[in-house]
PDB file of C-alpha atoms in Angstrom:
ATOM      1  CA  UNK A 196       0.000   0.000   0.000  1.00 91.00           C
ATOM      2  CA  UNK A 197       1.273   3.103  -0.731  1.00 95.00           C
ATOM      3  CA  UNK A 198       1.304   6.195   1.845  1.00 97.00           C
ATOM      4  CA  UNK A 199       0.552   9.529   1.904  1.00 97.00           C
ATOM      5  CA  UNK A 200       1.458  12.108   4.742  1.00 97.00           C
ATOM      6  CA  UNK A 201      -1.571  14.400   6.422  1.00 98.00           C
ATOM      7  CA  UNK A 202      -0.323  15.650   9.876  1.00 97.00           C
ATOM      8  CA  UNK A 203      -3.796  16.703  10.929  1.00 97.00           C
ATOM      9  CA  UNK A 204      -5.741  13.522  10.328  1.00 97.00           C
ATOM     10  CA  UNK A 205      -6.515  13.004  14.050  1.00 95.00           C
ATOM     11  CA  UNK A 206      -8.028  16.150  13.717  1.00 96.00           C
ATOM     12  CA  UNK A 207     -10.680  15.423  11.618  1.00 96.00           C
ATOM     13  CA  UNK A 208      -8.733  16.565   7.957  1.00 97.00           C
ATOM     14  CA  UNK A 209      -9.777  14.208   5.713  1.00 97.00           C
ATOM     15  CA  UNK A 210      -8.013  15.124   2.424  1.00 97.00           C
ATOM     16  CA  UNK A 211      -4.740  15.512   0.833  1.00 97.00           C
ATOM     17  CA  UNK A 212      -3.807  18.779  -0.410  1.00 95.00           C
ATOM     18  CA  UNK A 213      -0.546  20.559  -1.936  1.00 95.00           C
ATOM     19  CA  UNK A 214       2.665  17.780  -2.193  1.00 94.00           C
ATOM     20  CA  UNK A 215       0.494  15.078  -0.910  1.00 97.00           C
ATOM     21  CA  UNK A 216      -1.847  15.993  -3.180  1.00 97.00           C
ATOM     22  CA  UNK A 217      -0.150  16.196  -6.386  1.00 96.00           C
ATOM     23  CA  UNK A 218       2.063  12.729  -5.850  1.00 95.00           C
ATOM     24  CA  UNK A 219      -0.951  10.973  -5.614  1.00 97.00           C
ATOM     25  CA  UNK A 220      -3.638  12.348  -8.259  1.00 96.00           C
ATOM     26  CA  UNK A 221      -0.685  13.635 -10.517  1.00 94.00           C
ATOM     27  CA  UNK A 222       1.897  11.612 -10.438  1.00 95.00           C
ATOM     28  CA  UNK A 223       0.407   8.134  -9.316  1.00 95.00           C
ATOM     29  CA  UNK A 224      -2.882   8.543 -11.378  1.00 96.00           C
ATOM     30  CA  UNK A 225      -4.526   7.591  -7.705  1.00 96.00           C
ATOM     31  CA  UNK A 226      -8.646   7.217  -8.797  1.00 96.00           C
ATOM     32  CA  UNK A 227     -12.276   7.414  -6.464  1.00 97.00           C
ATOM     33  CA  UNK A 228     -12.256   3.802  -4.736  1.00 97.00           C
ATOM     34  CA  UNK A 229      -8.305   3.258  -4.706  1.00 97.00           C
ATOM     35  CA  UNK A 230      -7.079   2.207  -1.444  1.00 98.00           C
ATOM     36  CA  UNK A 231      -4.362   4.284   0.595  1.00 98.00           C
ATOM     37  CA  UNK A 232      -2.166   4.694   3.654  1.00 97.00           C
ATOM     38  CA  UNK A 233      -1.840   7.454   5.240  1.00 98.00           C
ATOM     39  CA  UNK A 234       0.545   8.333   8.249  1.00 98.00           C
ATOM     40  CA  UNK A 235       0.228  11.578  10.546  1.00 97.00           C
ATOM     41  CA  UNK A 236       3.579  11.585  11.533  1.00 97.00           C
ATOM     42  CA  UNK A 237       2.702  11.483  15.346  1.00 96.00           C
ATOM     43  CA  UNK A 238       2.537   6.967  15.105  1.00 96.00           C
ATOM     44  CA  UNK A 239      -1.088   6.563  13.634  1.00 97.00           C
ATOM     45  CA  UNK A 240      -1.578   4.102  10.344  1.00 98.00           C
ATOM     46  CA  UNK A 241      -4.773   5.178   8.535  1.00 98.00           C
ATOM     47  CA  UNK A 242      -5.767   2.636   5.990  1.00 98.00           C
ATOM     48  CA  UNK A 243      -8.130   4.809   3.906  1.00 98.00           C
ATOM     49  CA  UNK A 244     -10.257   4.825   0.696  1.00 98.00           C
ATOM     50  CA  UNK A 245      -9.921   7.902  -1.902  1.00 98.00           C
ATOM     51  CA  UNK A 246     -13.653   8.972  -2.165  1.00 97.00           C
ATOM     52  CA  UNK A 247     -13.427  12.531  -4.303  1.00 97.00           C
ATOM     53  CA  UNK A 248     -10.860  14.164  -6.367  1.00 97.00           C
ATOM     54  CA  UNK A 249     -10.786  17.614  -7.450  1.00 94.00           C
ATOM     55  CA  UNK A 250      -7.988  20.001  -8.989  1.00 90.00           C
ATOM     56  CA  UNK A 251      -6.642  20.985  -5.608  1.00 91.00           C
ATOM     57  CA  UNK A 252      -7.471  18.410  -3.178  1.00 95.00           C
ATOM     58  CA  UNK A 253      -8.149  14.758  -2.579  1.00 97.00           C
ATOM     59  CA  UNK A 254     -10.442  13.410  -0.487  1.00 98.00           C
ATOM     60  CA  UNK A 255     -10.116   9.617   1.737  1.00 98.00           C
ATOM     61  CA  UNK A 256     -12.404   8.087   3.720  1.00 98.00           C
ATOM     62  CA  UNK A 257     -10.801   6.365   7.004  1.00 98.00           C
ATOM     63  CA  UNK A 258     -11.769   2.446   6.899  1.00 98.00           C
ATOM     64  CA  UNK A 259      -8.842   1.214   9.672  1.00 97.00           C
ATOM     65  CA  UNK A 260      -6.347   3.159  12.509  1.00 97.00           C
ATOM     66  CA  UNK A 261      -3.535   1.345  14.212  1.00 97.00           C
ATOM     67  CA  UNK A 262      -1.372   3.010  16.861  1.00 97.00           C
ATOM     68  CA  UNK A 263       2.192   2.000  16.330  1.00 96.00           C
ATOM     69  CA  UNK A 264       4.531   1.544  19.166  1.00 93.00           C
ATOM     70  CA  UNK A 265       6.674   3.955  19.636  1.00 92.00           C
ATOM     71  CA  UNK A 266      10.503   3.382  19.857  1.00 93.00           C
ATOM     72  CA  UNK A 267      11.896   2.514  23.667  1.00 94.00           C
ATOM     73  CA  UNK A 268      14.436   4.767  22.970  1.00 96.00           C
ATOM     74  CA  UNK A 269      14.803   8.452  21.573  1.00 97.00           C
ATOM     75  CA  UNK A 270      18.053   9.022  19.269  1.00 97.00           C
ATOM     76  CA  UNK A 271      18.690  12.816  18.801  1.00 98.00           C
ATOM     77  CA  UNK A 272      21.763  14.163  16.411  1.00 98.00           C
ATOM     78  CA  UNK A 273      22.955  17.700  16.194  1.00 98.00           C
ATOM     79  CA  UNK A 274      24.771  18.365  13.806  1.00 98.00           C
ATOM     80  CA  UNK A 275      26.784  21.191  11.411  1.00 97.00           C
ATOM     81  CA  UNK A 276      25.846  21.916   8.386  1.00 95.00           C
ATOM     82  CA  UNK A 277      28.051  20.834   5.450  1.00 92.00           C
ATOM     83  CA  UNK A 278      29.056  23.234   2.610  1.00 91.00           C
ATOM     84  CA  UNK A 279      27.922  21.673   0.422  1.00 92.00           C
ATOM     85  CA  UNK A 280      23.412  21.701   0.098  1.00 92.00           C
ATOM     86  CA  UNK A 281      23.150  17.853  -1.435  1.00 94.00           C
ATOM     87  CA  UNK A 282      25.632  15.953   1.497  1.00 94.00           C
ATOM     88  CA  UNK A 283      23.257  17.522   4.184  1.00 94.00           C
ATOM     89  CA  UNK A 284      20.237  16.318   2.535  1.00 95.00           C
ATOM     90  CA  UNK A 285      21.529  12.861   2.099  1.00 96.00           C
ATOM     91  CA  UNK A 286      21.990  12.871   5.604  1.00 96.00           C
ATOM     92  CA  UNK A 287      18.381  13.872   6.833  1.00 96.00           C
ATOM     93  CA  UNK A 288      16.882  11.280   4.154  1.00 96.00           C
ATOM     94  CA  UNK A 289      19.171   8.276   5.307  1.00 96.00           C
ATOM     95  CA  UNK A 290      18.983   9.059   8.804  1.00 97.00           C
ATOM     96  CA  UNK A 291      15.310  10.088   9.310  1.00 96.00           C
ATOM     97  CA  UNK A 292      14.655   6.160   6.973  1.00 95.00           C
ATOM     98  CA  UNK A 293      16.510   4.812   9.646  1.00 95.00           C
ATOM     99  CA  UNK A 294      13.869   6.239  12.405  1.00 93.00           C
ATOM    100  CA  UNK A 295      15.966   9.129  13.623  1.00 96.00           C
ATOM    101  CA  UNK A 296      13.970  11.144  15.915  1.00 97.00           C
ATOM    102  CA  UNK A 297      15.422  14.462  15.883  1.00 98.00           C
ATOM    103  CA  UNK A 298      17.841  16.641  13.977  1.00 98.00           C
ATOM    104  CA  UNK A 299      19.122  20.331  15.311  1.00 98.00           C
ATOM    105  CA  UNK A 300      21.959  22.104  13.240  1.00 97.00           C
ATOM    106  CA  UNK A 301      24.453  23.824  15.147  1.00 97.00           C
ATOM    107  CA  UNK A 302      26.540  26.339  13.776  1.00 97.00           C
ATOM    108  CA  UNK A 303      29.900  25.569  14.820  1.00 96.00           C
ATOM    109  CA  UNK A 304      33.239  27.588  15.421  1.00 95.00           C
ATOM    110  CA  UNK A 305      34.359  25.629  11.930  1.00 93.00           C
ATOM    111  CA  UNK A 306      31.258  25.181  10.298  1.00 92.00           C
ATOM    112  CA  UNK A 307      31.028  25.536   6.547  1.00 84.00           C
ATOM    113  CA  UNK A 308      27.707  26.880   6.546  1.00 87.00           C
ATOM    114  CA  UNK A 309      26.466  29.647   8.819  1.00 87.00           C
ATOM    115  CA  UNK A 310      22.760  29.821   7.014  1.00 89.00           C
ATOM    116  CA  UNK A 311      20.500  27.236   6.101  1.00 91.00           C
ATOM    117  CA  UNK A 312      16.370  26.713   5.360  1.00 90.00           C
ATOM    118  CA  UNK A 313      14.880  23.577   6.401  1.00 93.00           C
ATOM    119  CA  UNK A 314      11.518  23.076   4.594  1.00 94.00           C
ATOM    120  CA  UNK A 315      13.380  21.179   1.750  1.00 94.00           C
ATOM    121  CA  UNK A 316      14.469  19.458   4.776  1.00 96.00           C
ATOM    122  CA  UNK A 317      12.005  18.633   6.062  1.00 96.00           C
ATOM    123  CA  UNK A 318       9.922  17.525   2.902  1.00 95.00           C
ATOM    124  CA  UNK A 319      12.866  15.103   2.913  1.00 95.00           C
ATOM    125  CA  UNK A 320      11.689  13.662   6.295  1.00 97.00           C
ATOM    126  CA  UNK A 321       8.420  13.231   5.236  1.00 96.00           C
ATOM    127  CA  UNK A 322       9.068  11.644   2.290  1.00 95.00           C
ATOM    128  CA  UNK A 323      12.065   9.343   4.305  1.00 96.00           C
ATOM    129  CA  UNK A 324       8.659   8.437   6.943  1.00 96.00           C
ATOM    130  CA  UNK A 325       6.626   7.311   3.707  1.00 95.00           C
ATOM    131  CA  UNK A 326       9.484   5.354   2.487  1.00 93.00           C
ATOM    132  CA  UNK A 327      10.214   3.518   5.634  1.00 94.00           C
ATOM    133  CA  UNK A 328       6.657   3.155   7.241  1.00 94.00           C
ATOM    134  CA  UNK A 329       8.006   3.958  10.529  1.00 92.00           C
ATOM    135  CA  UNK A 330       4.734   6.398  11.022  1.00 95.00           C
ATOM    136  CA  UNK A 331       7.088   8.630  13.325  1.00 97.00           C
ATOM    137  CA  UNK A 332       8.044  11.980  11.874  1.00 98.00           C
ATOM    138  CA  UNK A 333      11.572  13.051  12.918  1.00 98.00           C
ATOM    139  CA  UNK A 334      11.789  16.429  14.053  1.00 97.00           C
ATOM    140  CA  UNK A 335      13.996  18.917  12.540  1.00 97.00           C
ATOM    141  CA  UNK A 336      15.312  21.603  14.129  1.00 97.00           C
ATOM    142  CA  UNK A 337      16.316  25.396  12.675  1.00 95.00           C
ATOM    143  CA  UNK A 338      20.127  26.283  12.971  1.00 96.00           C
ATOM    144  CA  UNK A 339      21.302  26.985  16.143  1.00 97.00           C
ATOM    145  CA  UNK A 340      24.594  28.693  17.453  1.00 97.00           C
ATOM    146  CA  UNK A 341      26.395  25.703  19.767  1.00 97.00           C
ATOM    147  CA  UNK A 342      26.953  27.701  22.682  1.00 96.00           C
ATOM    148  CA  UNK A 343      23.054  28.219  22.878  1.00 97.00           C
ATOM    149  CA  UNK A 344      22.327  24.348  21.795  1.00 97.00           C
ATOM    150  CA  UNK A 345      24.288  23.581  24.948  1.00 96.00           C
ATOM    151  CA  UNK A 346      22.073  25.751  27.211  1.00 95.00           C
ATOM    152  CA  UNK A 347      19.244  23.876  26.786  1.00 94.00           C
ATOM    153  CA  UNK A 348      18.191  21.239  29.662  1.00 91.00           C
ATOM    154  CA  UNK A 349      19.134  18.091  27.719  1.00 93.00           C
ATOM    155  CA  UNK A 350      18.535  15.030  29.230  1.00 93.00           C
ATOM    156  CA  UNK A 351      19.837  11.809  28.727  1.00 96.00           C
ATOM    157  CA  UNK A 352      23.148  10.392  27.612  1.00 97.00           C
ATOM    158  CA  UNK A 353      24.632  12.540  25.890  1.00 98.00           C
ATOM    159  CA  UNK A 354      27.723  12.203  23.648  1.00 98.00           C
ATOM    160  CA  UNK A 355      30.270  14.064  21.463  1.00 98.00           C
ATOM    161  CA  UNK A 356      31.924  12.988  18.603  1.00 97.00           C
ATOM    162  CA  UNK A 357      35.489  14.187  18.046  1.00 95.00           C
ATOM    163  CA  UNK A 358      38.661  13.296  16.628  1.00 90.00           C
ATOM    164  CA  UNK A 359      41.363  12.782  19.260  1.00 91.00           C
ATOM    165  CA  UNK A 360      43.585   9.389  20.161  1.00 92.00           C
ATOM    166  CA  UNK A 361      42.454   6.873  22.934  1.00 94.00           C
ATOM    167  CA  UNK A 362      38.761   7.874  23.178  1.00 96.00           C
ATOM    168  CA  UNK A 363      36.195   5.247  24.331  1.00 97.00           C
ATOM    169  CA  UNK A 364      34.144   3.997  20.976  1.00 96.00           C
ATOM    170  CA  UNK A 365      30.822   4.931  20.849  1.00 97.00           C
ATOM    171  CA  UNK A 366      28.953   2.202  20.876  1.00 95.00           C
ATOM    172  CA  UNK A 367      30.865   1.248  24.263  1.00 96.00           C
ATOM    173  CA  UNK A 368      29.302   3.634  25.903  1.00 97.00           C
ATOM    174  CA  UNK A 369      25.320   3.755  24.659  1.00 96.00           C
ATOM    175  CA  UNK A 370      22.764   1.823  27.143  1.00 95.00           C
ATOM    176  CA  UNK A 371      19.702   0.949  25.283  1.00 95.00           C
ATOM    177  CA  UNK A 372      16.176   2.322  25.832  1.00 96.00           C
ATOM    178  CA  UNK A 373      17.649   6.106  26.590  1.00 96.00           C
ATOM    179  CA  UNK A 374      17.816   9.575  25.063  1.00 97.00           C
ATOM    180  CA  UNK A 375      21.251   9.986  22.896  1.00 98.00           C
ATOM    181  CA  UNK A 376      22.003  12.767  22.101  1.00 98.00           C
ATOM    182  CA  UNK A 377      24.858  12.956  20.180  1.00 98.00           C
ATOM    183  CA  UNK A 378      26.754  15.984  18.540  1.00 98.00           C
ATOM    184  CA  UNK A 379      28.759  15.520  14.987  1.00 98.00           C
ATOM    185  CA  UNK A 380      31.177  18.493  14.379  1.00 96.00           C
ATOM    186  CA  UNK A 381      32.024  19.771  10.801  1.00 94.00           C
ATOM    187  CA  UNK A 382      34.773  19.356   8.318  1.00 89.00           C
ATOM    188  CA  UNK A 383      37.366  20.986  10.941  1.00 89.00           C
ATOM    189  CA  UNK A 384      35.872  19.639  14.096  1.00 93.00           C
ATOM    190  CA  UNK A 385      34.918  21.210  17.170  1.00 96.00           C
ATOM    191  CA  UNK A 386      37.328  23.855  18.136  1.00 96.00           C
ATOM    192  CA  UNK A 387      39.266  22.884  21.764  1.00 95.00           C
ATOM    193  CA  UNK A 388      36.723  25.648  23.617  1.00 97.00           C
ATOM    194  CA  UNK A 389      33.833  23.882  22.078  1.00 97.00           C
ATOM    195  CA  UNK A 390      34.881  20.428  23.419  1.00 97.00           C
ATOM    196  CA  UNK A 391      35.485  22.164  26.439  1.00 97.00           C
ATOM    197  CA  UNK A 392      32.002  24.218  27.036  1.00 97.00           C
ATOM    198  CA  UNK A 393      30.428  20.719  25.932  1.00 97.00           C
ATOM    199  CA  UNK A 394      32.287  18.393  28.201  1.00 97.00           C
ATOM    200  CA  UNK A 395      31.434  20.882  31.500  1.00 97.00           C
ATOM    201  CA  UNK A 396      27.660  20.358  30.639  1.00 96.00           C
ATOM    202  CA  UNK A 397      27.907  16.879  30.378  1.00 97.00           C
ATOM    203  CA  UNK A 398      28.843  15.749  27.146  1.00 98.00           C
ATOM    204  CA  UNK A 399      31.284  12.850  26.921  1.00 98.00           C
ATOM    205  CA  UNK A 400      34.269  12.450  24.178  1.00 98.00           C
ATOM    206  CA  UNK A 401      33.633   9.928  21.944  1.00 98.00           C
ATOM    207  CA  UNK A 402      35.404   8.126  18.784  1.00 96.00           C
ATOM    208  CA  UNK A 403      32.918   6.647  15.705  1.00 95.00           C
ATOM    209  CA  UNK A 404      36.034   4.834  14.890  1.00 92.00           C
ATOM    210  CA  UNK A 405      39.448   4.864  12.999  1.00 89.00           C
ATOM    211  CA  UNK A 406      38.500   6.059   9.783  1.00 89.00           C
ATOM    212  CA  UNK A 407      38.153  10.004   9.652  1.00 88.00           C
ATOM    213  CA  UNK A 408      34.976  10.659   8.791  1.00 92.00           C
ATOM    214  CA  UNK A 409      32.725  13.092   6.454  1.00 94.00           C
ATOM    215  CA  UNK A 410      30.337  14.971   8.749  1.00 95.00           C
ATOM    216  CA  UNK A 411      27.252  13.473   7.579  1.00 96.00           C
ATOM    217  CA  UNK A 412      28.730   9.992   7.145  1.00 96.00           C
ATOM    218  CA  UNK A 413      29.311  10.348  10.625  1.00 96.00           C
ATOM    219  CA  UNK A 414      26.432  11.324  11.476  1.00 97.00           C
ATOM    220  CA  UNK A 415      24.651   8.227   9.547  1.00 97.00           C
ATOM    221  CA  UNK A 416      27.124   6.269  11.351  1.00 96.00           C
ATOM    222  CA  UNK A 417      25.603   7.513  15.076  1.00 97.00           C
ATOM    223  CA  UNK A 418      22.454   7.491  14.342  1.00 96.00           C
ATOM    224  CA  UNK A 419      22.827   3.279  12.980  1.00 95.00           C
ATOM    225  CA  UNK A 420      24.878   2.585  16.124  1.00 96.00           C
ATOM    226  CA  UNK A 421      22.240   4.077  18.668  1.00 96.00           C
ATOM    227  CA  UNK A 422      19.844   1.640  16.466  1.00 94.00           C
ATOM    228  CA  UNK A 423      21.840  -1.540  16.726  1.00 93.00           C
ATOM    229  CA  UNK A 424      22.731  -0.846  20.689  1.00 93.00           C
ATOM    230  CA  UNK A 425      18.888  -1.019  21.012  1.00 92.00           C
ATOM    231  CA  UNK A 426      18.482  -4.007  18.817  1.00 78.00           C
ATOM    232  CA  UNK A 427      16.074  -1.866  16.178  1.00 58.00           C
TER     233      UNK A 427
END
């Protein structure tokens, strides 16, 4: 079955409009009486029937809604923004199909990037929910400065990847069914008063391994270990 997204569903919104809308009448030649999924984003699966089409909207009937189970754990990545527009959005798709449940952007000391717009972003999440049927939309966040990231009460374990010799590997150190949070750095990595504002709030040094890393092959890499410490 194929899936559409309508965040307001549970609200009583019973028709797909805009995006949604033109994938499925436009592009999928979806007709009256074809069956379709449709996700909210917040974990409900609506099994639905198209019942009216018109040339802005598309209207589904609800025939079956199943509560999915959430995740017992909540993986959360901040992360710099590459240079480069495409490598950032890679991440977000790969990570958010892999059931990440948050993304910030910090803007970094050595960050390539010090302005970015996340609704292309975030269509990419919603298309990255259809495509994995995980029925959980992962939050993205607006770019941040670090220094104010790190001022917020963040709770749980919470990690930093960096690049320095005889640092405990990451996986090591995740328990399963917690909040990660876990911060990637850019090209350049964290600058030494960054590692050192994060580490007095908590953060812990961490290594994703031998191989130096791309930022948001890194950041794929984190958000896949936090799923295999938790057996996902």
């Amino acid at each position: 079955m194929l899936y559409f997204y309508q965040p307001k569903t549970s609200e009583g919104v019973f028709h797909l409009m805009d995006d949604e809308y033109q994938h499925c009448v436009k592009v999928l030649r979806k007709k009256v009486g074809d069956e379709i999924g449709i996700f909210d984003g917040l974990g409900m699966d609506y099994h639905a029937v198209i019942k009216a089409i018109t040339g802005k909207s598309c209207a589904f009937e609800i025939t079956k809604k199943t509560a999915l189970e959430p995740r017992p754990f909540y993986n959360h990545i901040a992360i710099a923004p590459t240079k480069n527009t495409d490598r950032i959005e890679w991440f977000v798709e790969k990570a958010c199909e892999l059931g990440l449940d948050e993304i910030s952007f910090v803007l970094t000391d050595n960050c390539e990037r010090n302005k970015m717009r996340t609704e292309r972003l975030e269509k990419k999440a919603v298309s990255a929910l259809k495509q994995s049927k995980s029925g959980f939309l992962t939050k993205i966040n607006p770019l941040i400065k670090l220094k104010d990231f790190l001022k917020a009460d963040l709770k749980g374990q919470k990690f930093m990847a960096v690049v320095e010799p005889d640092l405990p590997y990451f996986t090591n150190e995740l328990k399963s069914g917690q909040t990660i949070i876990t911060l990637i750095g850019p090209e350049g990595d964290f600058s030494k008063e960054e590692v050192s504002t994060a580490v007095n709030v908590g953060f812990q040094k961490v290594s994703l391994g031998k191989s130096t890393l791309r930022t948001e092959t890194a950041g794929l890499m984190a958000a896949h270990c936090v799923n295999v410490i938790n057996e996902y």
